[in-house]
Coordinates of C-alpha atoms in Angstrom, one line a residue:
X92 CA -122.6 -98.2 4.7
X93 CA -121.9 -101.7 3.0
X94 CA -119.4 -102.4 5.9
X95 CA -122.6 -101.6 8.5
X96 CA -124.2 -104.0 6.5
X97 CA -122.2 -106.5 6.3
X98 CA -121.5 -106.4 9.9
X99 CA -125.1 -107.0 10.1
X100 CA -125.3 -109.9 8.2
X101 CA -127.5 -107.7 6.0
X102 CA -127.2 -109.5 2.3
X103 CA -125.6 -106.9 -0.4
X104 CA -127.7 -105.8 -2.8
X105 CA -127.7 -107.4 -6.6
X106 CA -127.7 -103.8 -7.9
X107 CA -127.1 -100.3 -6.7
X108 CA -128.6 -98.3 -9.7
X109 CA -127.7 -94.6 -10.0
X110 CA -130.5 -92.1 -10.8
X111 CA -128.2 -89.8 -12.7
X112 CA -127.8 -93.2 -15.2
X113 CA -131.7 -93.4 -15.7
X114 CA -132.6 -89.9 -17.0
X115 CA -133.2 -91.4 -20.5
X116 CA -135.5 -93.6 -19.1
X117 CA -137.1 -91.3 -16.6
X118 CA -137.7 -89.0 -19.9
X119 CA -139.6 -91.9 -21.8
X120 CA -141.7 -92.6 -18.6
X121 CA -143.1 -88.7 -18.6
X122 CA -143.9 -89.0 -22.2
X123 CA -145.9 -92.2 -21.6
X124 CA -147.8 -90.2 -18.7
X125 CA -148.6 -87.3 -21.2
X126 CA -149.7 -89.6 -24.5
X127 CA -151.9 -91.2 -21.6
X128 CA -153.7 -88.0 -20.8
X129 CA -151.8 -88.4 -17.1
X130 CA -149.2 -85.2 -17.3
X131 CA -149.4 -82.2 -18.6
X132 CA -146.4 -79.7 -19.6
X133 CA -146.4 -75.8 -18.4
X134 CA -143.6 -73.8 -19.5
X135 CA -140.9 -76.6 -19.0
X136 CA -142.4 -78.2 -16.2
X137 CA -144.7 -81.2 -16.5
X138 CA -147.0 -82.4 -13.7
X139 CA -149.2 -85.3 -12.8
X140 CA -152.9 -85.2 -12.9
X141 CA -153.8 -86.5 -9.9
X142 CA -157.7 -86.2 -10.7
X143 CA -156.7 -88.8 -14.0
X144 CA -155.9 -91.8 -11.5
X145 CA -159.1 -92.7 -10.1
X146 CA -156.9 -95.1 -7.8
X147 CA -154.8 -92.5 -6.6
X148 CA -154.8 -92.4 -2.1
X149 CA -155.2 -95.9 -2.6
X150 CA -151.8 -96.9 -0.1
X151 CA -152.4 -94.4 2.1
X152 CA -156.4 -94.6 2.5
X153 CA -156.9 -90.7 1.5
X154 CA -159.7 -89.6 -0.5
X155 CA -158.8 -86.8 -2.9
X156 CA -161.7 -84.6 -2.5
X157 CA -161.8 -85.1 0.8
X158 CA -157.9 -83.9 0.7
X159 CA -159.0 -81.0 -1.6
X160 CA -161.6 -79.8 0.6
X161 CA -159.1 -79.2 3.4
X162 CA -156.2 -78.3 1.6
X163 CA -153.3 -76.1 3.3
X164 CA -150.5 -76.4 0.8
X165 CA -149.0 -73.5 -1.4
X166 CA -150.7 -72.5 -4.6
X167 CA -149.3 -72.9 -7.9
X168 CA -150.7 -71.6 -10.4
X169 CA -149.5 -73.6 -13.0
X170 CA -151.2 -76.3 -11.6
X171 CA -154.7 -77.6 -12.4
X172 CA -155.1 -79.2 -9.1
X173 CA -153.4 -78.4 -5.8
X174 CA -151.9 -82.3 -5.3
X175 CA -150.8 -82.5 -8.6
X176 CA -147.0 -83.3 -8.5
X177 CA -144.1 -82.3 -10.5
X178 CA -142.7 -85.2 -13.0
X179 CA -140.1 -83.0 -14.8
X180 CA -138.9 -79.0 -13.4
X181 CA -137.5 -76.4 -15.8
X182 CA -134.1 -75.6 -14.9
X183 CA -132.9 -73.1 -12.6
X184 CA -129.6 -71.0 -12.5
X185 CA -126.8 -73.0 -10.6
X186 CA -129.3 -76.3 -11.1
X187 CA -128.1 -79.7 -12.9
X188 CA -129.8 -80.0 -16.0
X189 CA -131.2 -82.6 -18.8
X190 CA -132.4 -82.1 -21.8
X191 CA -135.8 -83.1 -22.8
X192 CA -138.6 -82.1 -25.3
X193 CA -140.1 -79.9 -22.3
X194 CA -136.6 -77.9 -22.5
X195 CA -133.5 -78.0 -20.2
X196 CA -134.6 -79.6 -16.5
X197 CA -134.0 -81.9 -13.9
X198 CA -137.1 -84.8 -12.6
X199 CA -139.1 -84.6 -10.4
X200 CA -138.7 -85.9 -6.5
X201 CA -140.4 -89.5 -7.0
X202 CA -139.6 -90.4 -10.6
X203 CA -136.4 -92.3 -10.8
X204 CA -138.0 -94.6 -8.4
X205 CA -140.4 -95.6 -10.6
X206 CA -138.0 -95.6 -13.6
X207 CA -135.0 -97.9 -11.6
X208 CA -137.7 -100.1 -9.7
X209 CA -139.3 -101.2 -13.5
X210 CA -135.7 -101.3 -15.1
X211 CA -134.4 -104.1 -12.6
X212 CA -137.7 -105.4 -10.8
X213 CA -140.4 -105.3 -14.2
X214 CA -143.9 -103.9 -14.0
X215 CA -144.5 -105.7 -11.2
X216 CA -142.7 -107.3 -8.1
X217 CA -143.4 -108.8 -4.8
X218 CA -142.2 -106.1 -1.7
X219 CA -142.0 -102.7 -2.0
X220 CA -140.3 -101.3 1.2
X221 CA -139.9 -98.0 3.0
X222 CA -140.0 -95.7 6.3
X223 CA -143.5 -94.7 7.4
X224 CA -142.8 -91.3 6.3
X225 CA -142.8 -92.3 3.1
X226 CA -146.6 -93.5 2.4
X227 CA -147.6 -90.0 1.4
X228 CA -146.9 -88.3 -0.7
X229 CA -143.7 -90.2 -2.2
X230 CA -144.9 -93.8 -2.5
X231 CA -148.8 -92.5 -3.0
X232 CA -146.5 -90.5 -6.0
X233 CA -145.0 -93.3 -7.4
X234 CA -148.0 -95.9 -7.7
X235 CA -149.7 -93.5 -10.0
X236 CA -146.8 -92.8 -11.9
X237 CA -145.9 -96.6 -12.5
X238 CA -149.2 -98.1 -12.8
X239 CA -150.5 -95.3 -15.3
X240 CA -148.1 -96.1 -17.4
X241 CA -148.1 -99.8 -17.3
X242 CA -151.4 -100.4 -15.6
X243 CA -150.6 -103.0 -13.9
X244 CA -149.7 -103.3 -9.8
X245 CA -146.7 -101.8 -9.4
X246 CA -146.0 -103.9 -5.7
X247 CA -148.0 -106.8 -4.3
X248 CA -146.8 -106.2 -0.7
X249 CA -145.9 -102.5 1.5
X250 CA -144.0 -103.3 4.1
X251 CA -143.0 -99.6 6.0
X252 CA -140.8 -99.3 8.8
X253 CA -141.2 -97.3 11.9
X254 CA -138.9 -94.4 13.5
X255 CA -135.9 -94.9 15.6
X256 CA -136.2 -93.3 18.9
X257 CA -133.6 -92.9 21.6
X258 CA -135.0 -93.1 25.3
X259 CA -138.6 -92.2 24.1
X260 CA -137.4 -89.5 21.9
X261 CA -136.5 -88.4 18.6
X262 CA -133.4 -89.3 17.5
X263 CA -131.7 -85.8 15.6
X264 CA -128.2 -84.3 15.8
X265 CA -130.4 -81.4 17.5
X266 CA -131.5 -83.4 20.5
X267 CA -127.8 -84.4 21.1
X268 CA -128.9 -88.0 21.2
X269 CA -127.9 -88.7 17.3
X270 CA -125.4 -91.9 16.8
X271 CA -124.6 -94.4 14.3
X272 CA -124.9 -97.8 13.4
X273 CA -120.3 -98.4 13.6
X274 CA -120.9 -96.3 17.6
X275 CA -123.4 -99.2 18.9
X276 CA -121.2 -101.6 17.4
X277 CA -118.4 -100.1 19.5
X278 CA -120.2 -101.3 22.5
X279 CA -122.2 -104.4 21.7
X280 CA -121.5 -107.2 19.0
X281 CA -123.4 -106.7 15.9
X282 CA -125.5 -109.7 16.4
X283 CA -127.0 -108.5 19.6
X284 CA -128.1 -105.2 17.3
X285 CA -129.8 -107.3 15.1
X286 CA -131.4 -109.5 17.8
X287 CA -132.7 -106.4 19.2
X288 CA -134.2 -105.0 16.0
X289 CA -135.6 -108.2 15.9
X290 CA -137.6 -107.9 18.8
X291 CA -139.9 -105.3 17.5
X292 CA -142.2 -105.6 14.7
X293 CA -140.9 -103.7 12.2
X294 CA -144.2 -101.6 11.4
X295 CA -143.1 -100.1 15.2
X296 CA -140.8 -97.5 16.4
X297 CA -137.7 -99.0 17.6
X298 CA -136.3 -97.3 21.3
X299 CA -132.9 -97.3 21.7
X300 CA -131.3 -97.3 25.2
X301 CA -128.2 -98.9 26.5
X302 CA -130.4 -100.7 29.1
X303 CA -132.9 -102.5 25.9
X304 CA -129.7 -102.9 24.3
X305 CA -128.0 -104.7 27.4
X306 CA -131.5 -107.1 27.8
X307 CA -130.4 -108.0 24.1
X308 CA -127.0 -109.2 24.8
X309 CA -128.4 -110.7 27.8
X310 CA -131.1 -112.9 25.7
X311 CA -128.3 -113.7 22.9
X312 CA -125.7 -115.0 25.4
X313 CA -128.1 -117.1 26.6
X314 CA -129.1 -118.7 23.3
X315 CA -125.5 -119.0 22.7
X316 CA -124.9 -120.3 26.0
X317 CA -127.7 -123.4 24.8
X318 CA -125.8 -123.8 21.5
X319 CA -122.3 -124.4 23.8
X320 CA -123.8 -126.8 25.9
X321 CA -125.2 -128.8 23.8
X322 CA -121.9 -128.7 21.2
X323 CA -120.2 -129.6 24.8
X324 CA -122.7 -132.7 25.8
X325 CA -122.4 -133.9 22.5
X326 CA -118.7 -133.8 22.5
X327 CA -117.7 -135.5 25.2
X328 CA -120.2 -138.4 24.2
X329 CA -124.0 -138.1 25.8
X330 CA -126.6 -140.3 24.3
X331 CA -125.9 -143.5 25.8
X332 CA -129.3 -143.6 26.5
X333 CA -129.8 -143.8 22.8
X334 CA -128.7 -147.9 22.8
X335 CA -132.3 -148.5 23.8
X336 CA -133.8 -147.3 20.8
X337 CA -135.9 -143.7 20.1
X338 CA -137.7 -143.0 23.5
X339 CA -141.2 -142.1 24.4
X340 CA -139.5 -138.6 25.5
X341 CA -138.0 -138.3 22.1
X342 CA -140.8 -138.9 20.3
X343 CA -142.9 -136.0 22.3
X344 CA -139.8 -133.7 21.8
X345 CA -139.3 -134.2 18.5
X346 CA -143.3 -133.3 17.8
X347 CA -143.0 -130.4 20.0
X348 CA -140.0 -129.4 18.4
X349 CA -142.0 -129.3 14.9
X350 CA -144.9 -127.5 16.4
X351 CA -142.5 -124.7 17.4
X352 CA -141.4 -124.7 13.7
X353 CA -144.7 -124.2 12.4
X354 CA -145.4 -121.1 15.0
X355 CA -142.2 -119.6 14.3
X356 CA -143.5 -119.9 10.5
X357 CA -146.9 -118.8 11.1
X358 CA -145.3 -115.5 12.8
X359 CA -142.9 -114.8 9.9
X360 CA -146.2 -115.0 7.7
X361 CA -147.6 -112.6 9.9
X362 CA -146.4 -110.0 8.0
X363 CA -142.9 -110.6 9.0
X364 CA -144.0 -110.6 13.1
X365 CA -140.8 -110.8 14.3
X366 CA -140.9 -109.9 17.9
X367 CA -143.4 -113.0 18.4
X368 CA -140.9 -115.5 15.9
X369 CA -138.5 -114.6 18.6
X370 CA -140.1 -116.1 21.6
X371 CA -139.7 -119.3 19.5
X372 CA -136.4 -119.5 19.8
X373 CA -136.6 -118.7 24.4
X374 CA -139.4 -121.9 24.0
X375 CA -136.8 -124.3 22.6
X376 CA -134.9 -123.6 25.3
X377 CA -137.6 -124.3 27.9
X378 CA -138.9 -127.2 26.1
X379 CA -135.2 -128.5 26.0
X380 CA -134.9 -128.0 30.1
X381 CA -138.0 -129.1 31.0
X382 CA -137.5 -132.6 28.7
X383 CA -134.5 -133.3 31.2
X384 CA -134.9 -135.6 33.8
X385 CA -131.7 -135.7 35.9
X386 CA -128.2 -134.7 35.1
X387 CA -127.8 -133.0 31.7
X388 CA -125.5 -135.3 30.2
X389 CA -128.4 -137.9 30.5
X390 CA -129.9 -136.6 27.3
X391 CA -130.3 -138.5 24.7
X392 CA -127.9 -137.3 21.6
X393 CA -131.7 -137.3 19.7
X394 CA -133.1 -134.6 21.7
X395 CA -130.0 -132.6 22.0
X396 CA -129.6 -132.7 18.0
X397 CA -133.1 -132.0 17.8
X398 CA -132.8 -128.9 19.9
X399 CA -129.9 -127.8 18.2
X400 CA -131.6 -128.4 14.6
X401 CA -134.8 -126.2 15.8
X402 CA -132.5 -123.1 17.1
X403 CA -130.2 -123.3 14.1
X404 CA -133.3 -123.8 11.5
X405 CA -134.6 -120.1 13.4
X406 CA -131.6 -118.6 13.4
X407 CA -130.6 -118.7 9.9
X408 CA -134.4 -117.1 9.1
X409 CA -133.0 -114.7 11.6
X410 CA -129.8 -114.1 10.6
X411 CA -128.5 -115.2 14.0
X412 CA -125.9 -117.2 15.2
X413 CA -123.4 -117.1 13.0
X414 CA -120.6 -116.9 15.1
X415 CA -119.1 -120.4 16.4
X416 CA -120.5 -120.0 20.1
X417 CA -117.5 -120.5 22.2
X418 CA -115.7 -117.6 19.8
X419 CA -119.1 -115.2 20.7
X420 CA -119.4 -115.5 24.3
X421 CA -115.5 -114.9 24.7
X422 CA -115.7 -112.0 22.3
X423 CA -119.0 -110.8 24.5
X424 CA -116.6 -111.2 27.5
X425 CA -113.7 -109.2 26.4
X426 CA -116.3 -106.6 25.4
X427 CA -117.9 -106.1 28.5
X428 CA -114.8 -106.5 30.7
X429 CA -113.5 -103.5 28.5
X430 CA -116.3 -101.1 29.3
X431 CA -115.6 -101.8 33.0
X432 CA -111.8 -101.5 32.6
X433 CA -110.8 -104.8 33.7
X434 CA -108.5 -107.3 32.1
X435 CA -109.8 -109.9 30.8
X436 CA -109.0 -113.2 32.5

């Protein structure tokens, strides 16, 4: 996993708590629950009172008596409502156990992520993240926990991912159509799998298929491509229009150039609207072309660091280009010529 990552450019994390090394702590949270009127114990097991949080569907829009009225879900009869959820469960033969003052047991599904998240985050913190199967019940689970206890917000911002599909369907081991992260990087180079992530919003489902994939090493070579040719009309000395002084074209550039800036920040502020932030990166190309007047060597040094500046300032919000882009578009050469069999010239 933390070679996938990295791979991915995908940051590591600061810490990678263990649930097993939170029990006390989990223990301690159930107690507060109970002392708060919250929980309740049954023969060993101790549940939540949903009906106690008057906040509770809150994340996931869901009115409790409107969930009660059509509840389908088992009975328990320990239970005084049917969506109350277990917090700590009495052991069971062949079970790990803890001890606690409820007796021998393990906790329940959504605790330790309260527990962990308050230990190394506080009472509060700024994104709370997930897939979109997880608004109800688990995350629905863990507000109440967290903010009964503390009564404060447990996260300012839910950001939930959607599903990964492959051709339009589910992926599953089941379906045949199951792969991992280290089999796509097999075939592609791991910046054209994040490029193409990229491309959707992240609230969305993301489609796999070796033809989306393909469009996404299309649209990185040609960024790279930019980023070559300007390191290579830089290198062999273009700007000599630049002995006259900033130009009218320069000026317009360089103010189109910030006004693509400020979009690509108003679309990351748009709840991380990715797929649009994209396009910002394809209209510094245009913009670039479209400046040109003749020959491209007859740029001015200004607008080709400009453009440079505005694709590198993206990218590194991105995550992209962090290969040297002469070394990527070889490396994107040898791979291709290698799913076609040929040798690579």
């Amino acid at each position: 996993h933390d070679k996938d990552m990295e791979a991915l450019g995908v940051a590591r994390p600061t810490e990678t708590p263990r649930a097993t090394e939170h029990i006390d702590g989990m223990i301690r949270l159930v107690a507060t629950l109970i002392e708060k009127g919250l929980a309740y114990a049954v023969d060993g097991d101790v549940y939540y009172a949903v009906e106690q949080f008057p906040e509770y569907g809150k994340l996931s829009g869901r009115d409790l008596s409107d969930m009660l009225a059509g509840a389908r879900i088992d009975v328990n009869e320990k239970k005084r409502n049917p969506y109350d959820f277990s917090l700590w469960k009495a052991s069971k033969e062949g079970e790990p156990w803890w001890e606690s003052p409820w007796g021998n047991g393990r906790p329940g599904w959504h605790l330790e992520c309260s527990v962990m998240s308050q230990r190394y985050l506080g009472d509060t913190f700024d994104i709370h993240g997930g897939g979109e199967d997880l608004v109800f019940p688990h995350h629905e689970n863990e507000i109440a926990q967290s903010e009964g206890a503390t009564g404060k917000t447990l996260a300012r911002y839910w950001v939930h991912n959607g599903f990964v599909r492959v051709n339009n369907e589910k992926m599953s081991k089941s379906l045949g159509n199951f792969f991992t992260i280290r089999d796509v990087l097999m075939q592609y180079h791991p910046e054209v799998l994040r490029f193409f992530m990229l491309q959707s919003h992240y609230r969305s489902p993301v489609d796999f298929s070796d033809a989306a994939l393909n469009e996404a090493r299309q649209g990185m070579d040609r960024l790279y491509s930019t980023l070559k040719t300007i390191r290579d009309l830089l290198a062999v000395g273009a700007g000599k229009a630049d002995s006259a002084g900033v130009t009218e074209k320069d000026r317009e550039l360089t103010g189109d150039l910030q006004s693509l800036r400020e979009r690509f920040t108003e679309a990351m502020d748009d709840d991380f609207n990715t797929a649009r932030a994209i396009g910002c990166l394809f209209d510094t190309i245009r913009l670039l072309n479209t400046s040109l007047t003749g020959k491209k060597a007859d740029a001015s040094t200004a607008i080709l660091e400009q453009t440079e500046k505005t694709l590198r300032e993206i990218g590194a919000v991105l995550g992209l280009f962090i290969e040297e882009p002469g070394h990527y578009l070889r490396l994107d050469r040898e791979r291709e010529a290698e799913k076609r069999g040929l040798a690579v010239a």
